[in-house]
Tab-separated table of C-alpha atoms and ligand atoms in Angstrom:
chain	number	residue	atom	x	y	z
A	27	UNK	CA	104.367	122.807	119.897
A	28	UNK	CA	101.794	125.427	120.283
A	29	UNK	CA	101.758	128.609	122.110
A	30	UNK	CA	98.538	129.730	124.420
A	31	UNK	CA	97.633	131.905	121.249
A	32	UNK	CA	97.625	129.083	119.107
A	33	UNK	CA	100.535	129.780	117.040
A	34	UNK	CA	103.050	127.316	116.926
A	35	UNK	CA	105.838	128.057	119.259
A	36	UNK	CA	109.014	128.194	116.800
A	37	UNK	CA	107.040	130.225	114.179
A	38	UNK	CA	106.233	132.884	116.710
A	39	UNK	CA	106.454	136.369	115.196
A	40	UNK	CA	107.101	138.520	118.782
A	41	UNK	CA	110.215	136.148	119.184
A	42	UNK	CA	111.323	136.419	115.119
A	43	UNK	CA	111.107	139.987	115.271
A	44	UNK	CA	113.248	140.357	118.544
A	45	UNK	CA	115.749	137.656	116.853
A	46	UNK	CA	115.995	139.487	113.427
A	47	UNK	CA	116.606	142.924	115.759
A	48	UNK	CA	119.437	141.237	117.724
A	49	UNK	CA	120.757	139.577	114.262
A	50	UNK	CA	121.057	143.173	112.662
A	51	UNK	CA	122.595	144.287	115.977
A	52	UNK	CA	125.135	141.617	116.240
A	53	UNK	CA	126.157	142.208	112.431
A	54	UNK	CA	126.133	145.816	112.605
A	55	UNK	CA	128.478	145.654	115.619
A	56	UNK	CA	131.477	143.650	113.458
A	57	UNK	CA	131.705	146.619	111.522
A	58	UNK	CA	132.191	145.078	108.159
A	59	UNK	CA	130.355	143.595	105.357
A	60	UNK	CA	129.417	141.255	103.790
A	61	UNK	CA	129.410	138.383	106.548
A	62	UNK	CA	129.028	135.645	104.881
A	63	UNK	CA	127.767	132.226	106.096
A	64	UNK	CA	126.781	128.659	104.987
A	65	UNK	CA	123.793	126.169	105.979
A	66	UNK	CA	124.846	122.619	104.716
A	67	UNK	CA	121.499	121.625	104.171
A	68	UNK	CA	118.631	121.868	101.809
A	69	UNK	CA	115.918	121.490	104.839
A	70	UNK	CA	117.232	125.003	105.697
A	71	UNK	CA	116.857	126.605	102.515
A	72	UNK	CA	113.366	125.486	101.893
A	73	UNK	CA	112.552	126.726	104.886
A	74	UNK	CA	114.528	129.901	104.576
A	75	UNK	CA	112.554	130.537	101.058
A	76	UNK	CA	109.177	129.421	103.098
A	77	UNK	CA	109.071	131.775	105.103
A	78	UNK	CA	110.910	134.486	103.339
A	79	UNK	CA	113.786	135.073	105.912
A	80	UNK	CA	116.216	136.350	103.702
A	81	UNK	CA	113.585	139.818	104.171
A	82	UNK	CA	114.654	139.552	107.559
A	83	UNK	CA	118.190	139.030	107.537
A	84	UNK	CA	120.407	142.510	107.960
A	85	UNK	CA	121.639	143.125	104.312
A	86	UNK	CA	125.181	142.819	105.205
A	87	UNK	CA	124.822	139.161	105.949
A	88	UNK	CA	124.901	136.407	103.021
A	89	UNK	CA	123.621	133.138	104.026
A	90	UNK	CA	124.727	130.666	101.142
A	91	UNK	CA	123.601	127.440	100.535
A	92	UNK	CA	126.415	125.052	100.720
A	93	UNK	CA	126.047	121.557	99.144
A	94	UNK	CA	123.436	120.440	101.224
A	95	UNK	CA	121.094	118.480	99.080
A	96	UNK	CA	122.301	114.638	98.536
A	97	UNK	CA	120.045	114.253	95.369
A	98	UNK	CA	122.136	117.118	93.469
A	99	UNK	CA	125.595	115.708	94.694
A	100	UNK	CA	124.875	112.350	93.822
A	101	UNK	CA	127.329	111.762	91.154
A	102	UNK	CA	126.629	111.062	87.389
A	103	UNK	CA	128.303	107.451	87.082
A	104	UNK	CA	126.378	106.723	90.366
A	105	UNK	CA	122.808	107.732	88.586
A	106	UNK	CA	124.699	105.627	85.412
A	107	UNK	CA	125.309	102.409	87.539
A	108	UNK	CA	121.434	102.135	88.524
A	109	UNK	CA	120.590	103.142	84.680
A	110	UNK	CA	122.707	100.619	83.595
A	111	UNK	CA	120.946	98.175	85.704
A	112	UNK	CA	118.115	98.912	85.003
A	113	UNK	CA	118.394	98.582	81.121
A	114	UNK	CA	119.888	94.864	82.359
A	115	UNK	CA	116.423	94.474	83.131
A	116	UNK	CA	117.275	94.339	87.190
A	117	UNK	CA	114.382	96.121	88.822
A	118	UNK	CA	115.649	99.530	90.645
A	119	UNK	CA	113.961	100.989	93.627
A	120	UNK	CA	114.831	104.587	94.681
A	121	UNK	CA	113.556	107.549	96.278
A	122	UNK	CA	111.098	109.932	94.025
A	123	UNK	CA	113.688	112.711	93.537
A	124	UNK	CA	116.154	110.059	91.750
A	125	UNK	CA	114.265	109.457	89.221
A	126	UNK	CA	114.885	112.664	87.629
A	127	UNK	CA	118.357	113.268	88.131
A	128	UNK	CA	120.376	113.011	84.967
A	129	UNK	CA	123.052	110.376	84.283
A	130	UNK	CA	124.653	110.251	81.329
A	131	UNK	CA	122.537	108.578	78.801
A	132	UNK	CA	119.214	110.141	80.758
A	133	UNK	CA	117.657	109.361	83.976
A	134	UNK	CA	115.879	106.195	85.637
A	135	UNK	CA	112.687	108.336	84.767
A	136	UNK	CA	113.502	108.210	80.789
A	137	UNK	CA	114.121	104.307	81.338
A	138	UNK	CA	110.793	103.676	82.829
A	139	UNK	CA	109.193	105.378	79.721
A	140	UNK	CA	111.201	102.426	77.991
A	141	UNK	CA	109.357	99.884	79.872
A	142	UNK	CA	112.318	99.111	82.663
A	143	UNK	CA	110.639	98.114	86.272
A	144	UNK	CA	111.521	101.539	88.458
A	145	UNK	CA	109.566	101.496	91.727
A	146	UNK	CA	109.211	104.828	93.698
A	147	UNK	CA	109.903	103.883	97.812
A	148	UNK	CA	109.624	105.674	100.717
A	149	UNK	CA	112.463	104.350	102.497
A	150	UNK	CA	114.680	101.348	102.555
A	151	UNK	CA	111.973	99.221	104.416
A	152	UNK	CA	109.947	99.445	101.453
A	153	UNK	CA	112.374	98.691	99.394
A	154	UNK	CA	112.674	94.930	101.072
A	155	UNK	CA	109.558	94.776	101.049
A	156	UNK	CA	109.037	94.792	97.599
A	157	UNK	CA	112.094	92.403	97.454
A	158	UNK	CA	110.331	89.586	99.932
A	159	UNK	CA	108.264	88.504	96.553
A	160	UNK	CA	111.416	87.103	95.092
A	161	UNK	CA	111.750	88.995	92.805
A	162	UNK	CA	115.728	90.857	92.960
A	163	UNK	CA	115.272	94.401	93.791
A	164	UNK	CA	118.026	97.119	93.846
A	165	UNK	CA	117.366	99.639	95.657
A	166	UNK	CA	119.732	102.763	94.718
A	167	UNK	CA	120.385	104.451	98.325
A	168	UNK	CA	120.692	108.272	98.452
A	169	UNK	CA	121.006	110.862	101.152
A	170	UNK	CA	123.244	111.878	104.174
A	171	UNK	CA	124.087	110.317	107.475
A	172	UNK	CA	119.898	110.610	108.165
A	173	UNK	CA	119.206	107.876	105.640
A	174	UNK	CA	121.889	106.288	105.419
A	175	UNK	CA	121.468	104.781	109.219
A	176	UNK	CA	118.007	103.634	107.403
A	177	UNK	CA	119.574	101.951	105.101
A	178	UNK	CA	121.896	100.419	107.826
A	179	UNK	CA	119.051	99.108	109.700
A	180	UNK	CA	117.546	97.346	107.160
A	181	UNK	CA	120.376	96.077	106.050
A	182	UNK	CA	120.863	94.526	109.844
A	183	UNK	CA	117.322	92.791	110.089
A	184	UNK	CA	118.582	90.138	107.812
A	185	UNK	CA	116.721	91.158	104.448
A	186	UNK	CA	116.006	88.770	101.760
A	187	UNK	CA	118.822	87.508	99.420
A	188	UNK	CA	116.650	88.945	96.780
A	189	UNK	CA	117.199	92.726	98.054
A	190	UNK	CA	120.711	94.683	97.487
A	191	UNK	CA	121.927	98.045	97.912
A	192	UNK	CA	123.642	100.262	95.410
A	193	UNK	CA	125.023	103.418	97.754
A	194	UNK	CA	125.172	106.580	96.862
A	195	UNK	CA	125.153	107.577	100.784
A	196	UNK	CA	127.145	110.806	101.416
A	197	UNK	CA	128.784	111.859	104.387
A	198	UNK	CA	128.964	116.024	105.239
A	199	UNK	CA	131.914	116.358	107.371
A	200	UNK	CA	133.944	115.921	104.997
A	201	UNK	CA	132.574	118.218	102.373
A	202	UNK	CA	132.729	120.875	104.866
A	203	UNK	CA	136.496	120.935	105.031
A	204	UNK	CA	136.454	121.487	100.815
A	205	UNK	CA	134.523	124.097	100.919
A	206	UNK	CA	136.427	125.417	103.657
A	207	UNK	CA	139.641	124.946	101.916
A	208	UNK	CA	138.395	126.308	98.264
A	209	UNK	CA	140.712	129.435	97.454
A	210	UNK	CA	139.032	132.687	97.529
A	211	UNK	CA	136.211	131.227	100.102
A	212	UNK	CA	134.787	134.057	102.303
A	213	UNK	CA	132.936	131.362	104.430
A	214	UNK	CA	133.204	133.015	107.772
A	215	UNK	CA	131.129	129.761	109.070
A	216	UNK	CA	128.820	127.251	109.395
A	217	UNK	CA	125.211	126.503	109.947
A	218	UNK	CA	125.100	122.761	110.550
A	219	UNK	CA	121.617	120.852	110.086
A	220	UNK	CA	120.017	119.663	113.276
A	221	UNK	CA	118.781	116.405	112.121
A	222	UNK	CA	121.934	115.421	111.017
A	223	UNK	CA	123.727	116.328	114.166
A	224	UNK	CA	120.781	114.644	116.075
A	225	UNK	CA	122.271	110.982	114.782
A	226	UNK	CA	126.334	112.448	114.892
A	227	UNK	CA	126.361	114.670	118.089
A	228	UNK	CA	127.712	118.104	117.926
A	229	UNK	CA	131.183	116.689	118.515
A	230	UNK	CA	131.643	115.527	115.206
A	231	UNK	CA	132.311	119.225	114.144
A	232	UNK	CA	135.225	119.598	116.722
A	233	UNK	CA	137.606	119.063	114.764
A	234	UNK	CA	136.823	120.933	111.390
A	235	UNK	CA	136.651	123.655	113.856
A	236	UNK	CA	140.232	123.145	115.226
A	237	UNK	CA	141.572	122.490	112.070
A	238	UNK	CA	139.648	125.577	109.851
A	239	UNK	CA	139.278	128.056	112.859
A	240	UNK	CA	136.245	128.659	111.249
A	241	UNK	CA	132.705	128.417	114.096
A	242	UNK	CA	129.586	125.956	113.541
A	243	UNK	CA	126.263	126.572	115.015
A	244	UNK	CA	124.189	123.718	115.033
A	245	UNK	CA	120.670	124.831	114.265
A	246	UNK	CA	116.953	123.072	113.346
A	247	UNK	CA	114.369	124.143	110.974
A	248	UNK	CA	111.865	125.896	112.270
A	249	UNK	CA	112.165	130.128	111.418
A	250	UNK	CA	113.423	131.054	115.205
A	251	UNK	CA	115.547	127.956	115.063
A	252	UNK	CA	116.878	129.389	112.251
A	253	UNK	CA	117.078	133.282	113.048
A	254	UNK	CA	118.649	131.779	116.861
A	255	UNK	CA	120.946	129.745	115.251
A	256	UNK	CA	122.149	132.615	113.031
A	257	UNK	CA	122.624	134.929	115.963
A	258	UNK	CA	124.727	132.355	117.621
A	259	UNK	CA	126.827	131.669	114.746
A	260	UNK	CA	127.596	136.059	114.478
A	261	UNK	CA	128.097	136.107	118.127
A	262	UNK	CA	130.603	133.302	118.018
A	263	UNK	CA	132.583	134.710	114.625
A	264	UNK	CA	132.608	138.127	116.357
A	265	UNK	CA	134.264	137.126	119.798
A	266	UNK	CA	137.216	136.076	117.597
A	267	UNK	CA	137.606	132.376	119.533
A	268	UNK	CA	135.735	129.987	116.834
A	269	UNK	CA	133.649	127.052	118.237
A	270	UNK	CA	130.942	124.583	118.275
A	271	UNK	CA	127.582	125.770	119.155
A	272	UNK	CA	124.255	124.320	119.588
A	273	UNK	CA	121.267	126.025	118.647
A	274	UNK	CA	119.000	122.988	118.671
A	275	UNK	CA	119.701	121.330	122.464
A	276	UNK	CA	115.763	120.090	122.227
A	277	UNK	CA	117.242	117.223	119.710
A	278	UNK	CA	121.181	117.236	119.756
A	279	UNK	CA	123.494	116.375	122.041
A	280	UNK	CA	127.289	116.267	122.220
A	281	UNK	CA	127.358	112.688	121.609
A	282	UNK	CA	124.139	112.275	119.378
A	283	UNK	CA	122.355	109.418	119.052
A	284	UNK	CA	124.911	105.663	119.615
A	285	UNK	CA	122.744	103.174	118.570
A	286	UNK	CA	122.285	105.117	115.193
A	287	UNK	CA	125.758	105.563	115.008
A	288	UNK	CA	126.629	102.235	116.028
A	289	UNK	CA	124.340	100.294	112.775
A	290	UNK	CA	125.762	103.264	110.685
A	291	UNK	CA	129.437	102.124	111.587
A	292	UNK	CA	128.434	98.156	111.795
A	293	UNK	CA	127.375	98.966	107.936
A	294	UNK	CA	129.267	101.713	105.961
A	295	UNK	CA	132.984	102.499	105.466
A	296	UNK	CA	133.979	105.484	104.276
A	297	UNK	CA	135.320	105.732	100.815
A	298	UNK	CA	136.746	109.063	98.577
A	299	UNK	CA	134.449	109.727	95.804
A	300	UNK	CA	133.433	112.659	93.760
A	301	UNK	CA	130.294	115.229	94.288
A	302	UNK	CA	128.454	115.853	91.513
A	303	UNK	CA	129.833	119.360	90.142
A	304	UNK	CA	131.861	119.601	93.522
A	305	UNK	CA	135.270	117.628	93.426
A	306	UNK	CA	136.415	114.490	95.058
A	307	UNK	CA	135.236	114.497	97.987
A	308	UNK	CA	138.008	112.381	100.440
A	309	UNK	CA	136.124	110.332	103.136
A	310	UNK	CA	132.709	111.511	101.114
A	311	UNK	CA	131.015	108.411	100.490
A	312	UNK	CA	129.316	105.724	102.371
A	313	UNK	CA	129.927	101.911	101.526
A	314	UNK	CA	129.153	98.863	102.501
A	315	UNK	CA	131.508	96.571	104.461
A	316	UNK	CA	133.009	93.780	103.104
A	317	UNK	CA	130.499	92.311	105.868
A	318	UNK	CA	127.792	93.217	103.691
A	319	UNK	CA	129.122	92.075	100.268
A	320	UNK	CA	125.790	89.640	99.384
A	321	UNK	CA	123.607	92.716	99.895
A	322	UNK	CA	125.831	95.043	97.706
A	323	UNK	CA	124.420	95.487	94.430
A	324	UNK	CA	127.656	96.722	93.085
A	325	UNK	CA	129.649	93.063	93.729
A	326	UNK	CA	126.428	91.615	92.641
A	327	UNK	CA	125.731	92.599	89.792
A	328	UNK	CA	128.276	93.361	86.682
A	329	UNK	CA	127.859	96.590	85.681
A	330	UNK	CA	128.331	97.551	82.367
A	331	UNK	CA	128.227	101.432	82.478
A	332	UNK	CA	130.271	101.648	79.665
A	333	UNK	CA	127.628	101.541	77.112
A	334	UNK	CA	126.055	104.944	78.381
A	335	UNK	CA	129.318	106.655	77.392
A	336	UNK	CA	128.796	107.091	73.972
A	337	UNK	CA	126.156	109.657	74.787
A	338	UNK	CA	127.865	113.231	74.990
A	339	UNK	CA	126.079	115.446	76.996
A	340	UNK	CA	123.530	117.839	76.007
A	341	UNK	CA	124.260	121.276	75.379
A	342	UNK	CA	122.280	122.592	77.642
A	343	UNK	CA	123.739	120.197	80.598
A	344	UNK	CA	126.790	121.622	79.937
A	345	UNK	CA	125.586	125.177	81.155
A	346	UNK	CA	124.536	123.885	84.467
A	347	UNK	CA	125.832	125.569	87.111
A	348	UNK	CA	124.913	123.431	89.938
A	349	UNK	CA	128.105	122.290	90.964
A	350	UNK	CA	129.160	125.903	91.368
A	351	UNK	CA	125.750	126.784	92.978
A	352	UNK	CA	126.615	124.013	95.680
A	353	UNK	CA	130.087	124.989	96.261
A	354	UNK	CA	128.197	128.488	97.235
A	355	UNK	CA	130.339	130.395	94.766
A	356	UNK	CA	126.658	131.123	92.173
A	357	UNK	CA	123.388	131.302	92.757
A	358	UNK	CA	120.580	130.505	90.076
A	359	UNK	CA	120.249	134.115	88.956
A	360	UNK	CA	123.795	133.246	87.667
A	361	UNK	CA	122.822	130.472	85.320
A	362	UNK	CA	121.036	131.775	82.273
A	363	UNK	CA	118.850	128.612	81.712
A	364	UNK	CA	116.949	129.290	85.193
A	365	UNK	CA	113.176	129.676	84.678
A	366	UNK	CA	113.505	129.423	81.012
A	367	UNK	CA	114.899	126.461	79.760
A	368	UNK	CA	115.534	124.652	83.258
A	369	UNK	CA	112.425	124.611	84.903
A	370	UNK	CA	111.002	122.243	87.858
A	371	UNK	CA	109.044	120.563	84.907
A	372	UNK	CA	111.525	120.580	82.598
A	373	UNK	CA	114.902	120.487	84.644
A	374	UNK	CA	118.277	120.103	82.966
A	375	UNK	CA	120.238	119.851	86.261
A	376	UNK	CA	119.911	117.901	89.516
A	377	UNK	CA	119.641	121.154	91.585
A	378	UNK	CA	116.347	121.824	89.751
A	379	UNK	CA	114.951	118.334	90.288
A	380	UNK	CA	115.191	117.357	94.157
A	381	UNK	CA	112.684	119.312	96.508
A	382	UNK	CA	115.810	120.127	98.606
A	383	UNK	CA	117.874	121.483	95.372
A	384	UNK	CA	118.698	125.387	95.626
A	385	UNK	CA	117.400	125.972	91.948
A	386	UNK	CA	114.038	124.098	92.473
A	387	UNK	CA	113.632	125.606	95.914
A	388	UNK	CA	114.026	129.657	94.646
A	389	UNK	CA	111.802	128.561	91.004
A	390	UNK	CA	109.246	127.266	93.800
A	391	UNK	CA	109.096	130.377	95.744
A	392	UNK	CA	109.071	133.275	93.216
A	393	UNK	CA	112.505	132.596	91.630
A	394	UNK	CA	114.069	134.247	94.639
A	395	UNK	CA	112.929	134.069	98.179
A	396	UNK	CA	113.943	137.186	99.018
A	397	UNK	CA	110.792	139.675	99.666
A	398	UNK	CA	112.767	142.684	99.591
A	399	UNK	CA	113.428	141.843	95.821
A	400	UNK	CA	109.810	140.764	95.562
A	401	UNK	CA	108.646	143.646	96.500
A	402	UNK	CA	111.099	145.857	94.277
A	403	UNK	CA	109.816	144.033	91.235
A	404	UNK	CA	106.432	144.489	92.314
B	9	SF4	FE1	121.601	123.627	86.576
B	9	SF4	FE2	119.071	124.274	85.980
B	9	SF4	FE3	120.143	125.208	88.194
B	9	SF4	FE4	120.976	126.112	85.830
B	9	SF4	S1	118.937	126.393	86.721
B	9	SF4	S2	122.262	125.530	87.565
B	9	SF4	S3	120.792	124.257	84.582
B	9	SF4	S4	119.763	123.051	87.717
């Protein structure tokens, strides 16, 4: 939306400027520091490190980067199972970011060097579309609640027999109440992503909150979004009573959106399973019903994974951090590959591959998007 000046509306810099005042004015007023927060969601870092917020955020505040981005936390025997597939000579569709990700024995990238038949898709829908030749197409399913009701909608327009699903769907509640519950955190609490809550509702966060006594502010992507959000979230950890918020009413409502959740219930079950570099995640991952057993590439198919185990990891994979950096307990500056032997080109770790992946995200803009440090370097 544009404003009579032409700007666009949410990128105004009258209103950021009065928002980053009242930010520093709310923080200064709890009278301690640091205050330190987490976004669940890789949309708001990369905008964030767009447009160089952290300059604008009082000093005393830490916004961390939680595990937000569903290409990192995809697990390593999930990236194996479509690898392993795909050496069976099944052809594998997936999003662009997947291909990259490292399993055990390499990525779905390495195996289309070998000659397997990888097809980059932009969403399930192309994915059965590729499957209507005849031909049987996996297509390995990443991503939050967001994709995941694309999947599920697919899934209920009666696809081809030819087209299955392997699922490596996460769902972020859950996460939340591990990080929340990791010793030592000093997650005083939550920015929750807005398009995520759009599909969910607000309400879904109820409960964390009454359980962890810890706020959430729902918030979108746009910088005021953002900055409004974050004055929302210190206003509500300074009055002491912690609660739901939301800073993005223009999308999200209490309930969200039924007939999204209604094809994402009809489809998935929730099912433990662990987070890449995280932990088991209880309730973390999204699985097909028994309902939807002929489209499940996992009953489908017999997976032999095993054969990828002989491969010990690299050395270098072994000093990635990301699982730490997603836990929001490191940033990048704490791994020592960063920028030198992990780069966006060359990247040793899921967090440098996907767009939405904290390491890729701070290599992208500078190697930290903060312009106060830019400008003390420069
Ligand atoms: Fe892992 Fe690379 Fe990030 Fe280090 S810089 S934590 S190796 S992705």
């Amino acid at each position: 939306m544009a404003s009579p000046g032409g700007r666009l509306e949410f990128r105004d810099v009258a209103r950021g400027a009065a928002l980053t005042e009242a930010l520093a004015a709310r923080v200064t007023s709890l009278g301690r520091a640091p205050v330190s927060v987490m976004h669940v969601c890789g949309s708001h870092e990369q905008a964030i490190a767009k447009f160089g917020l952290r300059a604008a955020f009082p000093p005393e505040l830490r916004v961390i980067m939680g595990p937000g981005c569903p290409v990192c936390v995809t697990d390593v025997p999930e990236v194996d199972e479509a690898v392993a597939l795909a050496r069976q000579g099944v052809r594998v569709a997936t999003y662009g970011d997947m291909l990259r990700v490292p399993g055990t024995a390499g990525s779905l990238a390495d195996e289309r060097g070998r000659g397997a038949r990888i097809d980059v898709v932009y969403g399930a829908a192309q994915a059965v579309e590729l499957a209507r030749g005849g031909e049987p197409v996996v297509f390995f399913a990443s991503g939050f609640e967001t994709t995941a009701v694309a999947t599920a909608a697919v899934l209920l327009a009666d696809p081809p027999a030819s087209f299955s699903v392997l699922s490596a769907h996460k769902y972020i509640p859950p996460v939340m109440e591990i990080v929340a519950e990791m010793p030592g955190s000093a997650i005083e609490g939550f920015l929750a992503a807005g398009h995520a809550a759009t599909i969910t509702g607000w309400g879904v966060f109820e409960r964390f909150v009454e359980r962890h006594r810890l706020p959430v502010v729902v918030a979108g992507f746009e910088p005021l979004d953002i900055l409004a959000g974050l004055v929302r979230l210190v206003e509500v950890i300074a009055s002491g009573e912690p609660r739901v918020d939301n800073a993005f009413p223009r999308c999200v409502t209490r309930e969200g959106n039924p007939a999204a959740q209604a094809a994402l219930w009809r489809v998935f079950e929730l099912q433990g399973g662990r987070w890449r570099g995280i932990a088991h995640v209880p309730n973390g991952n999204l699985r097909l019903r028994d309902e939807f057993a002929a489209w499940d590439a996992r009953r489908r198919y017999a997976i032999d994974v095993a054969a990828l185990w002989d491969h010990a990891p690299a050395a270098l994979v072994a000093q990635c951090q990301c699982g730490d950096i997603m836990a929001g307990i490191a940033s990048p500056h704490d791994c020592a590959l960063f920028g030198r032997d992990c780069t966006p080109d060359a990247p040793v770790g899921a967090c440098m591959v996907s767009a939405e992946g904290t390491c890729k995200i701070w290599h992208q803009y500078g190697g930290h998007p903060d312009l106060r440090e830019i400008r003390r370097r420069a």
